[in-house]
mmCIF file of C-alpha atoms in Angstrom:
data_model
loop_
_atom_site.group_PDB
_atom_site.id
_atom_site.type_symbol
_atom_site.label_atom_id
_atom_site.label_comp_id
_atom_site.label_asym_id
_atom_site.label_seq_id
_atom_site.Cartn_x
_atom_site.Cartn_y
_atom_site.Cartn_z
ATOM 1 C CA MET A 502 -98.398 109.271 -57.681
ATOM 2 C CA GLN A 503 -95.577 109.871 -55.117
ATOM 3 C CA ALA A 504 -93.259 111.936 -57.357
ATOM 4 C CA TYR A 505 -93.505 114.876 -54.937
ATOM 5 C CA ASP A 506 -91.967 114.524 -51.558
ATOM 6 C CA TYR A 507 -94.175 116.306 -48.852
ATOM 7 C CA ILE A 508 -95.837 115.778 -45.593
ATOM 8 C CA ARG A 509 -99.285 114.208 -46.184
ATOM 9 C CA ASP A 510 -100.366 113.934 -42.486
ATOM 10 C CA GLY A 511 -102.511 116.881 -41.394
ATOM 11 C CA ALA A 512 -101.446 116.614 -37.580
ATOM 12 C CA ALA A 513 -97.711 116.432 -38.495
ATOM 13 C CA ILE A 514 -98.126 119.509 -40.691
ATOM 14 C CA TYR A 515 -99.800 121.419 -37.909
ATOM 15 C CA GLU A 516 -97.178 120.330 -35.374
ATOM 16 C CA ARG A 517 -94.213 121.236 -37.593
ATOM 17 C CA SER A 518 -95.898 124.601 -38.543
ATOM 18 C CA PHE A 519 -96.320 125.650 -34.906
ATOM 19 C CA ALA A 520 -92.838 124.521 -34.046
ATOM 20 C CA THR A 521 -91.409 126.601 -36.856
ATOM 21 C CA ILE A 522 -93.465 129.653 -35.743
ATOM 22 C CA ARG A 523 -92.404 129.205 -32.023
ATOM 23 C CA ALA A 524 -88.686 128.890 -33.248
ATOM 24 C CA GLU A 525 -88.803 132.057 -35.334
ATOM 25 C CA ALA A 526 -91.259 134.495 -33.911
ATOM 26 C CA ASP A 527 -90.436 136.835 -31.127
ATOM 27 C CA LEU A 528 -93.270 136.070 -28.632
ATOM 28 C CA SER A 529 -91.492 137.585 -25.522
ATOM 29 C CA GLY A 530 -93.948 140.414 -25.155
ATOM 30 C CA PHE A 531 -96.895 138.003 -24.684
ATOM 31 C CA SER A 532 -98.265 135.753 -21.876
ATOM 32 C CA ALA A 533 -98.483 131.976 -22.584
ATOM 33 C CA GLU A 534 -102.273 132.287 -23.380
ATOM 34 C CA GLN A 535 -101.704 135.490 -25.416
ATOM 35 C CA ALA A 536 -98.870 133.709 -27.445
ATOM 36 C CA GLN A 537 -101.387 130.873 -28.435
ATOM 37 C CA ILE A 538 -103.470 133.521 -30.172
ATOM 38 C CA VAL A 539 -100.461 135.191 -31.819
ATOM 39 C CA VAL A 540 -99.047 131.743 -33.082
ATOM 40 C CA ARG A 541 -102.414 131.017 -34.850
ATOM 41 C CA ILE A 542 -102.515 134.496 -36.343
ATOM 42 C CA ILE A 543 -98.938 133.952 -37.745
ATOM 43 C CA HIS A 544 -99.971 130.446 -38.976
ATOM 44 C CA ALA A 545 -102.809 132.047 -41.015
ATOM 45 C CA CYS A 546 -100.772 134.684 -42.817
ATOM 46 C CA GLY A 547 -97.314 132.979 -43.059
ATOM 47 C CA MET A 548 -95.427 135.999 -41.562
ATOM 48 C CA VAL A 549 -93.693 135.643 -38.157
ATOM 49 C CA ASP A 550 -93.009 139.407 -38.065
ATOM 50 C CA VAL A 551 -96.675 140.130 -37.637
ATOM 51 C CA ALA A 552 -96.132 139.395 -33.984
ATOM 52 C CA GLN A 553 -94.654 142.813 -33.652
ATOM 53 C CA SER A 554 -97.829 144.477 -34.680
ATOM 54 C CA VAL A 555 -100.225 142.465 -32.463
ATOM 55 C CA MET A 556 -101.682 144.293 -29.419
ATOM 56 C CA MET A 557 -104.250 143.081 -27.078
ATOM 57 C CA THR A 558 -105.664 144.026 -23.706
ATOM 58 C CA GLU A 559 -104.678 141.853 -20.715
ATOM 59 C CA ASP A 560 -108.231 140.519 -20.221
ATOM 60 C CA PHE A 561 -108.802 139.739 -23.889
ATOM 61 C CA VAL A 562 -108.089 136.110 -23.910
ATOM 62 C CA SER A 563 -109.675 135.322 -20.549
ATOM 63 C CA SER A 564 -112.744 137.336 -21.229
ATOM 64 C CA ALA A 565 -113.241 135.751 -24.701
ATOM 65 C CA ARG A 566 -112.609 132.155 -23.416
ATOM 66 C CA LYS A 567 -114.982 132.641 -20.464
ATOM 67 C CA SER A 568 -117.788 133.892 -22.703
ATOM 68 C CA LEU A 569 -117.253 131.238 -25.347
ATOM 69 C CA LYS A 570 -117.527 128.544 -22.688
ATOM 70 C CA LYS A 571 -120.847 130.163 -21.673
ATOM 71 C CA SER A 572 -121.968 129.624 -25.352
ATOM 72 C CA CYS A 573 -121.834 133.227 -26.492
ATOM 73 C CA ALA A 574 -122.256 133.933 -30.048
ATOM 74 C CA VAL A 575 -119.353 134.703 -32.474
ATOM 75 C CA LEU A 576 -120.368 137.714 -34.600
ATOM 76 C CA CYS A 577 -118.486 138.143 -37.928
ATOM 77 C CA ASP A 578 -118.320 140.934 -40.377
ATOM 78 C CA SER A 579 -117.876 138.807 -43.500
ATOM 79 C CA GLU A 580 -118.754 135.344 -44.715
ATOM 80 C CA MET A 581 -115.067 134.511 -45.173
ATOM 81 C CA VAL A 582 -114.467 135.012 -41.427
ATOM 82 C CA ALA A 583 -117.529 132.902 -40.612
ATOM 83 C CA HIS A 584 -116.388 130.113 -42.867
ATOM 84 C CA GLY A 585 -112.875 130.142 -41.479
ATOM 85 C CA ILE A 586 -114.040 129.165 -37.982
ATOM 86 C CA THR A 587 -113.523 125.555 -37.176
ATOM 87 C CA ARG A 588 -116.902 124.680 -35.710
ATOM 88 C CA ALA A 589 -115.567 121.672 -33.911
ATOM 89 C CA ARG A 590 -113.186 123.662 -31.819
ATOM 90 C CA LEU A 591 -115.935 125.903 -30.307
ATOM 91 C CA PRO A 592 -116.568 124.931 -26.662
ATOM 92 C CA ALA A 593 -120.311 125.198 -26.473
ATOM 93 C CA ASN A 594 -121.719 124.805 -30.018
ATOM 94 C CA ASN A 595 -121.652 128.582 -30.204
ATOM 95 C CA ALA A 596 -123.640 130.250 -32.977
ATOM 96 C CA VAL A 597 -121.496 131.793 -35.717
ATOM 97 C CA VAL A 598 -123.297 134.742 -37.125
ATOM 98 C CA CYS A 599 -122.791 136.915 -40.149
ATOM 99 C CA THR A 600 -125.693 139.202 -41.209
ATOM 100 C CA LEU A 601 -123.969 140.704 -44.294
ATOM 101 C CA ARG A 602 -126.281 138.801 -46.660
ATOM 102 C CA ASP A 603 -129.477 139.384 -44.595
ATOM 103 C CA ALA A 604 -132.157 140.701 -46.889
ATOM 104 C CA ARG A 605 -132.597 143.747 -44.746
ATOM 105 C CA THR A 606 -128.879 144.848 -44.909
ATOM 106 C CA PRO A 607 -128.916 146.727 -48.276
ATOM 107 C CA ASP A 608 -131.869 148.986 -47.141
ATOM 108 C CA LEU A 609 -130.253 149.567 -43.806
ATOM 109 C CA ALA A 610 -127.049 150.656 -45.491
ATOM 110 C CA ARG A 611 -128.915 153.221 -47.427
ATOM 111 C CA GLN A 612 -130.824 154.475 -44.472
ATOM 112 C CA ILE A 613 -127.707 155.028 -42.322
ATOM 113 C CA GLY A 614 -125.490 156.117 -45.209
ATOM 114 C CA ASN A 615 -122.745 153.546 -44.667
ATOM 115 C CA THR A 616 -121.478 150.339 -46.242
ATOM 116 C CA ARG A 617 -123.415 147.097 -46.050
ATOM 117 C CA SER A 618 -120.644 145.678 -43.978
ATOM 118 C CA ALA A 619 -121.357 148.422 -41.368
ATOM 119 C CA ALA A 620 -125.088 148.288 -41.728
ATOM 120 C CA ALA A 621 -125.092 144.544 -41.062
ATOM 121 C CA LEU A 622 -124.063 145.172 -37.509
ATOM 122 C CA ASP A 623 -127.402 146.938 -36.792
ATOM 123 C CA LEU A 624 -128.858 143.507 -37.013
ATOM 124 C CA TRP A 625 -126.778 142.082 -34.227
ATOM 125 C CA GLY A 626 -128.908 143.802 -31.551
ATOM 126 C CA GLU A 627 -129.006 141.995 -28.221
ATOM 127 C CA LYS A 628 -126.677 139.243 -29.472
ATOM 128 C CA LEU A 629 -123.805 141.697 -28.953
ATOM 129 C CA ALA A 630 -124.123 141.225 -25.189
ATOM 130 C CA GLY A 631 -121.097 139.131 -24.126
ATOM 131 C CA ALA A 632 -120.353 138.035 -27.744
ATOM 132 C CA VAL A 633 -117.051 137.550 -29.536
ATOM 133 C CA VAL A 634 -116.930 139.990 -32.302
ATOM 134 C CA ALA A 635 -114.543 139.196 -35.209
ATOM 135 C CA ILE A 636 -114.042 141.968 -37.711
ATOM 136 C CA GLY A 637 -111.758 140.659 -40.483
ATOM 137 C CA ASN A 638 -112.643 142.576 -43.502
ATOM 138 C CA ALA A 639 -114.255 146.081 -43.263
ATOM 139 C CA PRO A 640 -112.881 149.096 -41.452
ATOM 140 C CA THR A 641 -116.382 150.723 -41.768
ATOM 141 C CA ALA A 642 -117.793 147.719 -39.700
ATOM 142 C CA LEU A 643 -115.214 148.310 -36.923
ATOM 143 C CA PHE A 644 -115.818 152.135 -36.950
ATOM 144 C CA HIS A 645 -119.631 151.404 -36.851
ATOM 145 C CA LEU A 646 -119.189 148.933 -33.912
ATOM 146 C CA LEU A 647 -117.512 151.770 -31.915
ATOM 147 C CA GLU A 648 -120.414 154.108 -32.833
ATOM 148 C CA LEU A 649 -122.915 151.521 -31.693
ATOM 149 C CA LEU A 650 -121.105 151.075 -28.461
ATOM 150 C CA ASP A 651 -121.026 154.852 -27.955
ATOM 151 C CA ALA A 652 -124.756 154.883 -28.470
ATOM 152 C CA GLY A 653 -125.364 152.379 -25.729
ATOM 153 C CA ALA A 654 -125.347 149.035 -27.462
ATOM 154 C CA PRO A 655 -124.675 145.967 -25.199
ATOM 155 C CA LYS A 656 -120.946 145.259 -24.557
ATOM 156 C CA PRO A 657 -119.286 142.320 -26.298
ATOM 157 C CA ALA A 658 -116.857 140.083 -24.220
ATOM 158 C CA ALA A 659 -114.109 140.697 -26.696
ATOM 159 C CA VAL A 660 -113.521 142.413 -30.110
ATOM 160 C CA ILE A 661 -111.089 141.002 -32.547
ATOM 161 C CA GLY A 662 -110.239 144.086 -34.624
ATOM 162 C CA LEU A 663 -108.505 142.965 -37.915
ATOM 163 C CA PRO A 664 -109.886 144.849 -40.849
ATOM 164 C CA VAL A 665 -107.323 144.961 -43.603
ATOM 165 C CA GLY A 666 -106.247 147.467 -46.244
ATOM 166 C CA PHE A 667 -105.540 150.987 -47.306
ATOM 167 C CA VAL A 668 -108.597 153.094 -46.268
ATOM 168 C CA GLY A 669 -109.619 153.225 -42.736
ATOM 169 C CA ALA A 670 -108.005 149.847 -41.522
ATOM 170 C CA ALA A 671 -105.152 151.388 -39.523
ATOM 171 C CA GLU A 672 -107.365 154.181 -38.272
ATOM 172 C CA SER A 673 -110.270 151.989 -37.168
ATOM 173 C CA LYS A 674 -107.917 149.705 -35.304
ATOM 174 C CA GLU A 675 -106.235 152.819 -33.628
ATOM 175 C CA ALA A 676 -109.665 153.912 -32.522
ATOM 176 C CA LEU A 677 -110.451 150.436 -31.021
ATOM 177 C CA ALA A 678 -107.029 150.336 -29.310
ATOM 178 C CA LYS A 679 -107.972 153.489 -27.450
ATOM 179 C CA ARG A 680 -110.964 151.903 -25.680
ATOM 180 C CA HIS A 681 -110.910 150.914 -22.091
ATOM 181 C CA ASP A 682 -114.462 149.619 -21.826
ATOM 182 C CA ILE A 683 -114.022 146.426 -23.843
ATOM 183 C CA PRO A 684 -111.315 143.699 -24.236
ATOM 184 C CA TRP A 685 -109.811 143.888 -27.763
ATOM 185 C CA LEU A 686 -107.066 142.587 -29.978
ATOM 186 C CA VAL A 687 -105.687 144.365 -33.077
ATOM 187 C CA VAL A 688 -102.927 144.004 -35.617
ATOM 188 C CA GLN A 689 -101.685 147.707 -36.048
ATOM 189 C CA GLY A 690 -101.486 149.191 -39.511
ATOM 190 C CA ARG A 691 -102.747 147.797 -42.893
ATOM 191 C CA LEU A 692 -102.406 144.128 -42.070
ATOM 192 C CA GLY A 693 -105.346 141.993 -41.081
ATOM 193 C CA GLY A 694 -107.893 139.966 -42.899
ATOM 194 C CA SER A 695 -110.455 137.296 -42.595
ATOM 195 C CA ALA A 696 -107.944 134.463 -42.255
ATOM 196 C CA MET A 697 -106.220 136.174 -39.298
ATOM 197 C CA ALA A 698 -109.629 136.966 -37.670
ATOM 198 C CA ALA A 699 -110.854 133.392 -37.937
ATOM 199 C CA ALA A 700 -107.522 132.178 -36.848
ATOM 200 C CA ALA A 701 -107.864 134.365 -33.624
ATOM 201 C CA VAL A 702 -111.354 132.853 -32.984
ATOM 202 C CA ASN A 703 -110.055 129.303 -33.444
ATOM 203 C CA ALA A 704 -107.239 130.028 -31.024
ATOM 204 C CA LEU A 705 -109.640 131.380 -28.465
ATOM 205 C CA ALA A 706 -111.981 128.522 -28.974
ATOM 206 C CA SER A 707 -109.591 125.787 -27.615
ATOM 207 C CA GLU A 708 -106.385 125.669 -25.796
ATOM 208 C CA VAL A 709 -105.321 122.725 -27.800
ATOM 209 C CA GLU A 710 -102.617 123.814 -30.247
ATOM 210 C CA MET B 858 -123.322 158.676 -34.283
ATOM 211 C CA GLN B 859 -120.738 160.522 -36.483
ATOM 212 C CA ALA B 860 -117.983 160.941 -33.917
ATOM 213 C CA TYR B 861 -115.604 158.976 -36.144
ATOM 214 C CA ASP B 862 -114.497 160.665 -39.294
ATOM 215 C CA TYR B 863 -114.266 157.883 -42.055
ATOM 216 C CA ILE B 864 -115.338 157.236 -45.525
ATOM 217 C CA ARG B 865 -118.775 155.451 -45.531
ATOM 218 C CA ASP B 866 -119.202 154.950 -49.258
ATOM 219 C CA GLY B 867 -118.196 151.589 -50.677
ATOM 220 C CA ALA B 868 -117.359 152.741 -54.046
ATOM 221 C CA ALA B 869 -115.354 155.663 -52.870
ATOM 222 C CA ILE B 870 -113.319 153.233 -50.460
ATOM 223 C CA TYR B 871 -112.494 150.873 -53.443
ATOM 224 C CA GLU B 872 -111.466 153.805 -55.656
ATOM 225 C CA ARG B 873 -109.151 155.346 -53.009
ATOM 226 C CA SER B 874 -107.740 151.846 -52.068
ATOM 227 C CA PHE B 875 -106.828 151.152 -55.710
ATOM 228 C CA ALA B 876 -105.338 154.529 -56.274
ATOM 229 C CA THR B 877 -103.205 154.070 -53.247
ATOM 230 C CA ILE B 878 -101.994 150.670 -54.268
ATOM 231 C CA ARG B 879 -101.219 151.937 -57.851
ATOM 232 C CA ALA B 880 -99.229 154.983 -56.391
ATOM 233 C CA GLU B 881 -97.252 152.804 -53.983
ATOM 234 C CA ALA B 882 -96.734 149.382 -55.720
ATOM 235 C CA ASP B 883 -94.008 148.595 -58.258
ATOM 236 C CA LEU B 884 -96.089 147.051 -60.974
ATOM 237 C CA SER B 885 -93.480 147.653 -63.749
ATOM 238 C CA GLY B 886 -92.898 144.082 -64.288
ATOM 239 C CA PHE B 887 -96.442 143.367 -65.285
ATOM 240 C CA SER B 888 -98.684 143.928 -68.353
ATOM 241 C CA ALA B 889 -101.778 145.999 -67.831
ATOM 242 C CA GLU B 890 -103.964 142.973 -67.430
ATOM 243 C CA GLN B 891 -101.596 141.182 -65.119
ATOM 244 C CA ALA B 892 -101.355 144.363 -63.034
ATOM 245 C CA GLN B 893 -105.134 144.266 -62.485
ATOM 246 C CA ILE B 894 -104.710 140.790 -60.705
ATOM 247 C CA VAL B 895 -101.756 142.029 -58.702
ATOM 248 C CA VAL B 896 -103.732 145.162 -57.547
ATOM 249 C CA ARG B 897 -106.555 142.974 -56.199
ATOM 250 C CA ILE B 898 -104.115 140.576 -54.553
ATOM 251 C CA ILE B 899 -102.470 143.596 -52.808
ATOM 252 C CA HIS B 900 -105.904 144.883 -51.851
ATOM 253 C CA ALA B 901 -106.682 141.601 -50.243
ATOM 254 C CA CYS B 902 -103.487 141.562 -47.921
ATOM 255 C CA GLY B 903 -102.715 145.140 -47.231
ATOM 256 C CA MET B 904 -99.116 144.684 -48.541
ATOM 257 C CA VAL B 905 -97.797 146.574 -51.604
ATOM 258 C CA ASP B 906 -94.575 144.702 -51.511
ATOM 259 C CA VAL B 907 -96.290 141.395 -52.270
ATOM 260 C CA ALA B 908 -96.037 142.493 -55.917
ATOM 261 C CA GLN B 909 -92.300 141.515 -55.807
ATOM 262 C CA SER B 910 -93.339 137.889 -55.057
ATOM 263 C CA VAL B 911 -96.105 137.453 -57.641
ATOM 264 C CA MET B 912 -95.305 135.371 -60.723
ATOM 265 C CA MET B 913 -97.514 134.260 -63.494
ATOM 266 C CA THR B 914 -97.318 132.781 -66.946
ATOM 267 C CA GLU B 915 -97.876 135.143 -69.904
ATOM 268 C CA ASP B 916 -101.063 133.343 -70.819
ATOM 269 C CA PHE B 917 -102.585 133.084 -67.310
ATOM 270 C CA VAL B 918 -104.879 136.005 -67.465
ATOM 271 C CA SER B 919 -106.141 135.474 -70.957
ATOM 272 C CA SER B 920 -106.619 131.852 -70.601
ATOM 273 C CA ALA B 921 -108.532 132.119 -67.191
ATOM 274 C CA ARG B 922 -110.805 134.930 -68.597
ATOM 275 C CA LYS B 923 -111.524 133.085 -71.804
ATOM 276 C CA SER B 924 -112.584 130.083 -69.931
ATOM 277 C CA LEU B 925 -114.560 132.006 -67.254
ATOM 278 C CA LYS B 926 -116.612 133.637 -70.043
ATOM 279 C CA LYS B 927 -117.334 130.083 -71.374
ATOM 280 C CA SER B 928 -118.896 129.239 -67.944
ATOM 281 C CA CYS B 929 -116.083 127.119 -66.655
ATOM 282 C CA ALA B 930 -116.192 126.004 -62.985
ATOM 283 C CA VAL B 931 -114.083 127.694 -60.227
ATOM 284 C CA LEU B 932 -112.658 124.911 -58.180
ATOM 285 C CA CYS B 933 -111.530 125.972 -54.701
ATOM 286 C CA ASP B 934 -109.536 124.099 -51.971
ATOM 287 C CA SER B 935 -111.281 125.734 -49.004
ATOM 288 C CA GLU B 936 -114.733 127.096 -48.005
ATOM 289 C CA MET B 937 -113.008 130.432 -47.262
ATOM 290 C CA VAL B 938 -111.875 130.794 -50.856
ATOM 291 C CA ALA B 939 -115.271 129.841 -52.176
ATOM 292 C CA HIS B 940 -116.955 132.362 -49.950
ATOM 293 C CA GLY B 941 -114.568 135.192 -50.883
ATOM 294 C CA ILE B 942 -115.551 135.062 -54.437
ATOM 295 C CA THR B 943 -117.960 137.754 -55.452
ATOM 296 C CA ARG B 944 -120.572 135.731 -57.463
ATOM 297 C CA ALA B 945 -121.954 138.959 -59.089
ATOM 298 C CA ARG B 946 -118.559 139.553 -60.834
ATOM 299 C CA LEU B 947 -118.368 136.085 -62.500
ATOM 300 C CA PRO B 948 -119.222 136.514 -66.199
ATOM 301 C CA ALA B 949 -121.311 133.452 -66.866
ATOM 302 C CA ASN B 950 -122.926 132.417 -63.647
ATOM 303 C CA ASN B 951 -120.057 130.049 -63.194
ATOM 304 C CA ALA B 952 -120.232 127.226 -60.617
ATOM 305 C CA VAL B 953 -117.963 127.777 -57.465
ATOM 306 C CA VAL B 954 -117.123 124.372 -56.156
ATOM 307 C CA CYS B 955 -115.454 123.254 -52.939
ATOM 308 C CA THR B 956 -115.572 119.467 -52.171
ATOM 309 C CA LEU B 957 -113.736 119.668 -48.740
ATOM 310 C CA ARG B 958 -117.029 119.018 -46.803
ATOM 311 C CA ASP B 959 -118.249 116.356 -49.238
ATOM 312 C CA ALA B 960 -119.221 113.295 -47.119
ATOM 313 C CA ARG B 961 -116.792 111.101 -49.223
ATOM 314 C CA THR B 962 -113.688 113.247 -48.490
ATOM 315 C CA PRO B 963 -112.653 111.887 -45.090
ATOM 316 C CA ASP B 964 -112.761 108.308 -46.380
ATOM 317 C CA LEU B 965 -110.883 109.257 -49.583
ATOM 318 C CA ALA B 966 -108.205 110.912 -47.416
ATOM 319 C CA ARG B 967 -107.629 107.718 -45.471
ATOM 320 C CA GLN B 968 -107.528 105.717 -48.705
ATOM 321 C CA ILE B 969 -104.813 107.859 -50.441
ATOM 322 C CA GLY B 970 -102.900 108.587 -47.192
ATOM 323 C CA ASN B 971 -103.222 112.373 -47.675
ATOM 324 C CA THR B 972 -105.109 115.333 -45.986
ATOM 325 C CA ARG B 973 -108.733 115.913 -46.593
ATOM 326 C CA SER B 974 -107.813 119.091 -48.469
ATOM 327 C CA ALA B 975 -105.822 117.002 -51.017
ATOM 328 C CA ALA B 976 -108.395 114.163 -51.148
ATOM 329 C CA ALA B 977 -111.195 116.693 -51.880
ATOM 330 C CA LEU B 978 -109.536 117.267 -55.254
ATOM 331 C CA ASP B 979 -110.157 113.517 -56.295
ATOM 332 C CA LEU B 980 -113.853 114.586 -56.430
ATOM 333 C CA TRP B 981 -113.334 117.219 -58.984
ATOM 334 C CA GLY B 982 -113.041 114.603 -61.808
ATOM 335 C CA GLU B 983 -114.093 115.900 -65.200
ATOM 336 C CA LYS B 984 -114.894 119.387 -63.784
ATOM 337 C CA LEU B 985 -111.103 120.018 -63.937
ATOM 338 C CA ALA B 986 -111.241 120.331 -67.707
ATOM 339 C CA GLY B 987 -110.898 123.982 -68.527
ATOM 340 C CA ALA B 988 -111.609 125.117 -64.889
ATOM 341 C CA VAL B 989 -110.069 127.947 -62.934
ATOM 342 C CA VAL B 990 -108.490 126.285 -59.918
ATOM 343 C CA ALA B 991 -107.934 128.440 -56.755
ATOM 344 C CA ILE B 992 -105.773 126.966 -54.082
ATOM 345 C CA GLY B 993 -105.637 129.457 -51.122
ATOM 346 C CA ASN B 994 -104.958 127.274 -48.082
ATOM 347 C CA ALA B 995 -103.383 123.785 -48.323
ATOM 348 C CA PRO B 996 -100.034 122.985 -49.784
ATOM 349 C CA THR B 997 -101.048 119.339 -49.844
ATOM 350 C CA ALA B 998 -104.029 120.302 -52.227
ATOM 351 C CA LEU B 999 -101.560 122.038 -54.595
ATOM 352 C CA PHE B 1000 -99.098 119.063 -54.542
ATOM 353 C CA HIS B 1001 -101.874 116.643 -55.036
ATOM 354 C CA LEU B 1002 -103.209 118.728 -58.098
ATOM 355 C CA LEU B 1003 -99.798 118.288 -59.732
ATOM 356 C CA GLU B 1004 -99.943 114.652 -59.079
ATOM 357 C CA LEU B 1005 -103.308 114.273 -60.469
ATOM 358 C CA LEU B 1006 -102.159 116.199 -63.711
ATOM 359 C CA ASP B 1007 -99.170 113.868 -63.929
ATOM 360 C CA ALA B 1008 -101.473 110.952 -63.727
ATOM 361 C CA GLY B 1009 -103.469 112.298 -66.712
ATOM 362 C CA ALA B 1010 -106.255 114.378 -65.134
ATOM 363 C CA PRO B 1011 -107.957 116.898 -67.433
ATOM 364 C CA LYS B 1012 -106.039 120.220 -67.696
ATOM 365 C CA PRO B 1013 -107.451 123.365 -65.972
ATOM 366 C CA ALA B 1014 -107.436 126.664 -67.852
ATOM 367 C CA ALA B 1015 -105.447 128.262 -65.074
ATOM 368 C CA VAL B 1016 -104.158 127.529 -61.610
ATOM 369 C CA ILE B 1017 -104.061 130.111 -58.793
ATOM 370 C CA GLY B 1018 -101.409 128.610 -56.432
ATOM 371 C CA LEU B 1019 -101.577 130.493 -53.206
ATOM 372 C CA PRO B 1020 -101.277 128.034 -50.379
ATOM 373 C CA VAL B 1021 -99.885 129.829 -47.267
ATOM 374 C CA GLY B 1022 -97.679 128.868 -44.353
ATOM 375 C CA PHE B 1023 -94.661 127.105 -43.097
ATOM 376 C CA VAL B 1024 -94.872 123.506 -44.333
ATOM 377 C CA GLY B 1025 -94.930 122.879 -47.979
ATOM 378 C CA ALA B 1026 -96.361 126.265 -49.104
ATOM 379 C CA ALA B 1027 -93.122 127.553 -50.763
ATOM 380 C CA GLU B 1028 -92.232 124.125 -52.041
ATOM 381 C CA SER B 1029 -95.595 123.457 -53.707
ATOM 382 C CA LYS B 1030 -95.659 126.900 -55.436
ATOM 383 C CA GLU B 1031 -92.035 126.258 -56.598
ATOM 384 C CA ALA B 1032 -93.236 122.935 -58.158
ATOM 385 C CA LEU B 1033 -96.199 124.617 -59.864
ATOM 386 C CA ALA B 1034 -93.956 127.389 -61.210
ATOM 387 C CA LYS B 1035 -91.877 124.790 -62.995
ATOM 388 C CA ARG B 1036 -94.801 123.623 -65.023
ATOM 389 C CA HIS B 1037 -95.132 124.447 -68.712
ATOM 390 C CA ASP B 1038 -98.258 122.617 -69.384
ATOM 391 C CA ILE B 1039 -100.746 124.791 -67.609
ATOM 392 C CA PRO B 1040 -101.154 128.628 -67.083
ATOM 393 C CA TRP B 1041 -100.485 129.499 -63.424
ATOM 394 C CA LEU B 1042 -99.998 132.256 -60.910
ATOM 395 C CA VAL B 1043 -98.143 132.038 -57.648
ATOM 396 C CA VAL B 1044 -96.942 134.148 -54.744
ATOM 397 C CA GLN B 1045 -93.524 132.872 -53.931
ATOM 398 C CA GLY B 1046 -92.627 131.860 -50.402
ATOM 399 C CA ARG B 1047 -94.762 131.492 -47.357
ATOM 400 C CA LEU B 1048 -97.260 134.178 -48.195
ATOM 401 C CA GLY B 1049 -100.679 133.461 -49.724
ATOM 402 C CA GLY B 1050 -104.084 132.526 -48.359
ATOM 403 C CA SER B 1051 -107.687 132.352 -49.098
ATOM 404 C CA ALA B 1052 -108.296 136.096 -49.288
ATOM 405 C CA MET B 1053 -105.525 136.520 -51.948
ATOM 406 C CA ALA B 1054 -106.750 133.554 -53.841
ATOM 407 C CA ALA B 1055 -110.324 134.807 -53.885
ATOM 408 C CA ALA B 1056 -109.048 138.250 -54.920
ATOM 409 C CA ALA B 1057 -107.308 136.826 -57.887
ATOM 410 C CA VAL B 1058 -110.538 135.015 -58.943
ATOM 411 C CA ASN B 1059 -112.527 138.258 -58.563
ATOM 412 C CA ALA B 1060 -109.938 140.155 -60.513
ATOM 413 C CA LEU B 1061 -110.068 137.565 -63.301
ATOM 414 C CA ALA B 1062 -113.781 137.505 -63.215
ATOM 415 C CA SER B 1063 -114.249 141.142 -64.388
ATOM 416 C CA GLU B 1064 -112.070 143.841 -65.918
ATOM 417 C CA VAL B 1065 -114.018 146.427 -63.890
ATOM 418 C CA GLU B 1066 -111.628 147.679 -61.156
#
């Protein structure tokens, strides 16, 4: 049963992974606490070059961490993001919320003429106040979040803007990165995804690497 | 509420995404049915160049599809993979199984001196026979699957080998790609992840693009 030679110890695997990432990635543009987030995003996708495309506001990490410690909710656009978050790392038993499969979402989508991923955000309501928002799948969800904020929705503590793909992903992240009213993080362009978004939450949740 | 100009119709977004992928990606090395899988993997990660790193056996798509239609189980190494699979696309109400959070897994991991991700596979047992296996996270899970097969475990119908990262991912996929006893798909190197693995299952599940 030991014909394959590989590291079988989880902690050793993490340690060697993060050492490799820090040896190969150019993290010079980031503060120490920002670099923690970038390292985990790289870990989730296997690409050290993604560091070049990560942008975040100066207050992103501090605002998100402060709010997480005060037991804010983590609001996710997809079940994959929600299930990628390591509950044990969250500092205050924070609620992890995804309303995509809420029974009301399909009707809401028809009413507002948008995708279910976007309509699901209409169910976040007051939970948005001070929340950490993690968008890892749908550009329409990120666009709709910006629409809700423009319409007076409560402000989240931080927005992880990581929708992925070929239609609207780059554009929705560009729109987020123009905002000065909320702390945000984006990966520019087409790259993103639920694994990166969950990794960003996990990195914010604890300073333990 | 319409300050942002973007496509709000889910079907139109899919259609334009797949058209962009087919216009930009080099799919010339793949059969028509293989290309369906590659297109969805690209869709999940936002990178058309990943096509260059996808390898699969000639019988991978046909073996997986045949078994899915016969209601085989889909066995996943992580909750993220399991939650990325679109149940409605599966042809025979197939069970989607992830045993990572089974109460027995931590003890098993200690007993076999491996990660929980690897140990979870020891609970698959006879379910492995004819299953579609989707490894989207842990290299140790893929290595351990190969160890189980060498020890005489029942053969799956197809193995999606897409662990991601810096320690063991490339090596475990190389080991899988040397096998002649099971149909497999890999993305060579460090790239992979739960979104790509779920996308591969979703592509196999239905020929509808």
